[in-house]
Amino acid sequence: MRPLAVKPDLIMQTHDAIRTAIMSGELAPGAPLAQEDLAVSLGVSRQPISHALVLLKREGLVVDRGRKGQMVAPVDAHRLLALYQVRAALDGLAARLAAAGETPVSVREKRLNALMDVGMAALAQGSMDRLVEADIAFHRAIYDLSGNPEIAMVAEGAWPHMVRAMRIVLEDATPRPTIWSEHRDIADAIIAGDADKAGILATHHAEKAGETTCRRLVETTEQHR
């Protein structure tokens, strides 16, 4: 075999850096992605940039601009709604398994209450970054507590798209307390070992989030026309 032209770890570091910038909004939807500019910004050659963009295109975070190269993919409201519908099924399953699982109640209580504290602190601070991080951490904890690692693996691919949408939705502070109130109810059901209630609440929470996100994104698109 011939030696690799570019070290895989450098490609992944480049991929992760661009992916993070897209998820954080530093690279906004529709932003052009010139390989030369990205290479200068990240201090690498164009080779890892090229490979990273191929990976990001496969993930749906980068799209072609015709003959003008590539750009950050727009946030597609209806695709997000479809992703949330899938996530609703996964979240419901994860919550049921977490509530009925063998993890000691004390462990579930300590972990979920700690994450609730982080979320409420982020809510009080009004920090967008911390709210998004806390939201992801809360749901990932439930996936972990479910004892089924396949749930997290399936859900992981949707997170970058959801994070971008969450940032748009959370620009309006109105729904923020409701989101964390629903998290509290889900956590309490899991801690209490009420699998049916936990599953129903988690499913409804994700379905509602999907509908709210889709509506907000459509409204935002119409406002910018």
Coordinates of C-alpha atoms in Angstrom, one line a residue, residues 49-190:
I49 CA -9.8 21.0 4.1
S50 CA -10.9 19.2 0.9
H51 CA -11.3 15.9 2.7
A52 CA -13.1 17.5 5.6
L53 CA -15.6 19.1 3.3
V54 CA -16.4 15.8 1.7
L55 CA -17.2 14.3 5.1
L56 CA -19.3 17.4 6.0
K57 CA -21.2 17.1 2.7
R58 CA -22.1 13.5 3.6
E59 CA -23.4 14.7 6.9
G60 CA -25.6 17.3 5.2
L61 CA -23.9 20.3 6.7
V62 CA -22.2 21.4 3.4
V63 CA -23.8 21.7 0.0
D64 CA -22.7 22.7 -3.5
R65 CA -23.1 26.3 -4.8
G66 CA -23.1 25.3 -8.4
R67 CA -20.0 26.5 -10.1
K68 CA -19.1 28.7 -7.1
G69 CA -17.8 25.9 -4.9
Q70 CA -19.5 25.0 -1.6
M71 CA -21.4 26.6 1.2
V72 CA -22.8 25.9 4.6
A73 CA -26.1 24.0 4.1
P74 CA -29.3 26.1 4.8
V75 CA -31.3 24.9 7.8
D76 CA -34.2 23.0 6.3
A77 CA -37.3 23.3 8.5
H78 CA -39.1 20.3 7.1
R79 CA -36.1 18.1 7.3
L80 CA -35.7 19.2 11.0
L81 CA -39.3 18.2 11.6
A82 CA -38.7 14.8 10.2
L83 CA -35.6 14.4 12.3
Y84 CA -37.5 15.4 15.5
Q85 CA -40.2 12.8 14.6
V86 CA -37.5 10.1 14.6
R87 CA -36.0 11.5 17.7
A88 CA -39.3 11.5 19.5
A89 CA -39.5 7.7 19.1
L90 CA -35.9 7.3 20.3
D91 CA -36.3 9.7 23.2
G92 CA -39.5 7.9 24.3
L93 CA -37.7 4.6 24.2
A94 CA -34.7 5.9 26.0
A95 CA -36.8 7.4 28.8
R96 CA -38.8 4.3 29.3
L97 CA -35.6 2.1 29.5
A98 CA -33.9 4.6 31.8
A99 CA -36.9 4.6 34.2
A100 CA -37.2 0.8 34.2
G101 CA -33.5 0.0 34.1
E102 CA -31.2 -1.4 36.7
T103 CA -29.3 1.8 37.4
P104 CA -29.9 2.6 41.1
V105 CA -32.4 5.3 41.8
S106 CA -29.8 7.3 43.7
V107 CA -27.6 7.3 40.7
R108 CA -30.4 8.4 38.3
E109 CA -31.4 11.1 40.8
K110 CA -28.0 12.5 41.4
R111 CA -27.1 12.6 37.7
L112 CA -30.3 14.0 36.3
N113 CA -30.7 16.6 39.2
A114 CA -27.1 17.7 38.5
L115 CA -27.9 18.3 34.9
M116 CA -31.1 20.1 35.8
D117 CA -29.1 22.4 38.0
V118 CA -26.8 23.1 35.1
G119 CA -29.7 23.8 32.8
M120 CA -31.5 26.1 35.3
A121 CA -28.2 28.0 35.8
A122 CA -27.9 28.5 32.0
L123 CA -31.5 29.6 31.9
A124 CA -30.9 32.2 34.6
Q125 CA -27.8 33.4 32.8
G126 CA -29.5 33.6 29.4
S127 CA -26.4 32.1 27.8
M128 CA -27.3 30.6 24.4
D129 CA -24.1 28.4 24.3
R130 CA -24.7 27.1 27.8
L131 CA -28.4 26.4 27.2
V132 CA -27.6 24.4 24.1
E133 CA -24.8 22.5 25.8
A134 CA -27.1 21.7 28.8
D135 CA -29.9 20.6 26.6
I136 CA -27.7 18.1 24.7
A137 CA -26.1 16.9 27.9
F138 CA -29.6 16.2 29.4
H139 CA -30.8 14.1 26.5
R140 CA -27.5 12.3 26.2
A141 CA -27.6 11.4 29.8
I142 CA -31.0 9.7 29.3
Y143 CA -29.6 7.8 26.3
D144 CA -26.8 6.6 28.6
L145 CA -29.1 5.7 31.4
S146 CA -31.3 3.7 29.0
G147 CA -28.5 1.1 28.9
N148 CA -28.9 0.8 25.1
P149 CA -25.9 2.3 23.3
E150 CA -27.6 2.0 19.9
I151 CA -30.0 4.8 20.8
A152 CA -27.1 7.3 21.2
M153 CA -25.4 6.1 18.1
V154 CA -28.6 6.6 16.0
A155 CA -29.4 9.9 17.5
E156 CA -25.8 11.3 17.2
G157 CA -26.1 12.0 13.4
A158 CA -29.0 14.4 13.9
W159 CA -27.5 16.5 16.7
P160 CA -25.5 18.9 14.4
H161 CA -28.7 19.8 12.5
M162 CA -30.7 20.2 15.6
V163 CA -28.1 22.3 17.4
R164 CA -28.2 24.8 14.5
A165 CA -32.0 24.9 14.6
M166 CA -32.0 25.2 18.4
R167 CA -29.9 28.4 18.2
I168 CA -32.5 30.0 16.0
V169 CA -35.4 28.9 18.1
L170 CA -33.7 29.9 21.4
E171 CA -33.1 33.5 20.1
D172 CA -36.6 34.0 21.4
A173 CA -36.4 33.6 25.1
T174 CA -40.1 32.8 25.5
P175 CA -39.9 29.0 25.2
R176 CA -36.8 28.5 27.3
P177 CA -38.5 28.1 30.7
T178 CA -41.1 25.7 29.2
I179 CA -38.3 23.5 27.8
W180 CA -36.6 23.1 31.1
S181 CA -39.9 22.6 32.9
E182 CA -40.6 19.7 30.6
H183 CA -37.1 18.4 31.3
R184 CA -37.9 18.5 35.0
D185 CA -41.0 16.4 34.5
I186 CA -39.1 13.8 32.4
A187 CA -36.3 13.6 35.0
D188 CA -38.8 13.2 37.8
A189 CA -40.6 10.3 36.0
I190 CA -37.3 8.5 35.3

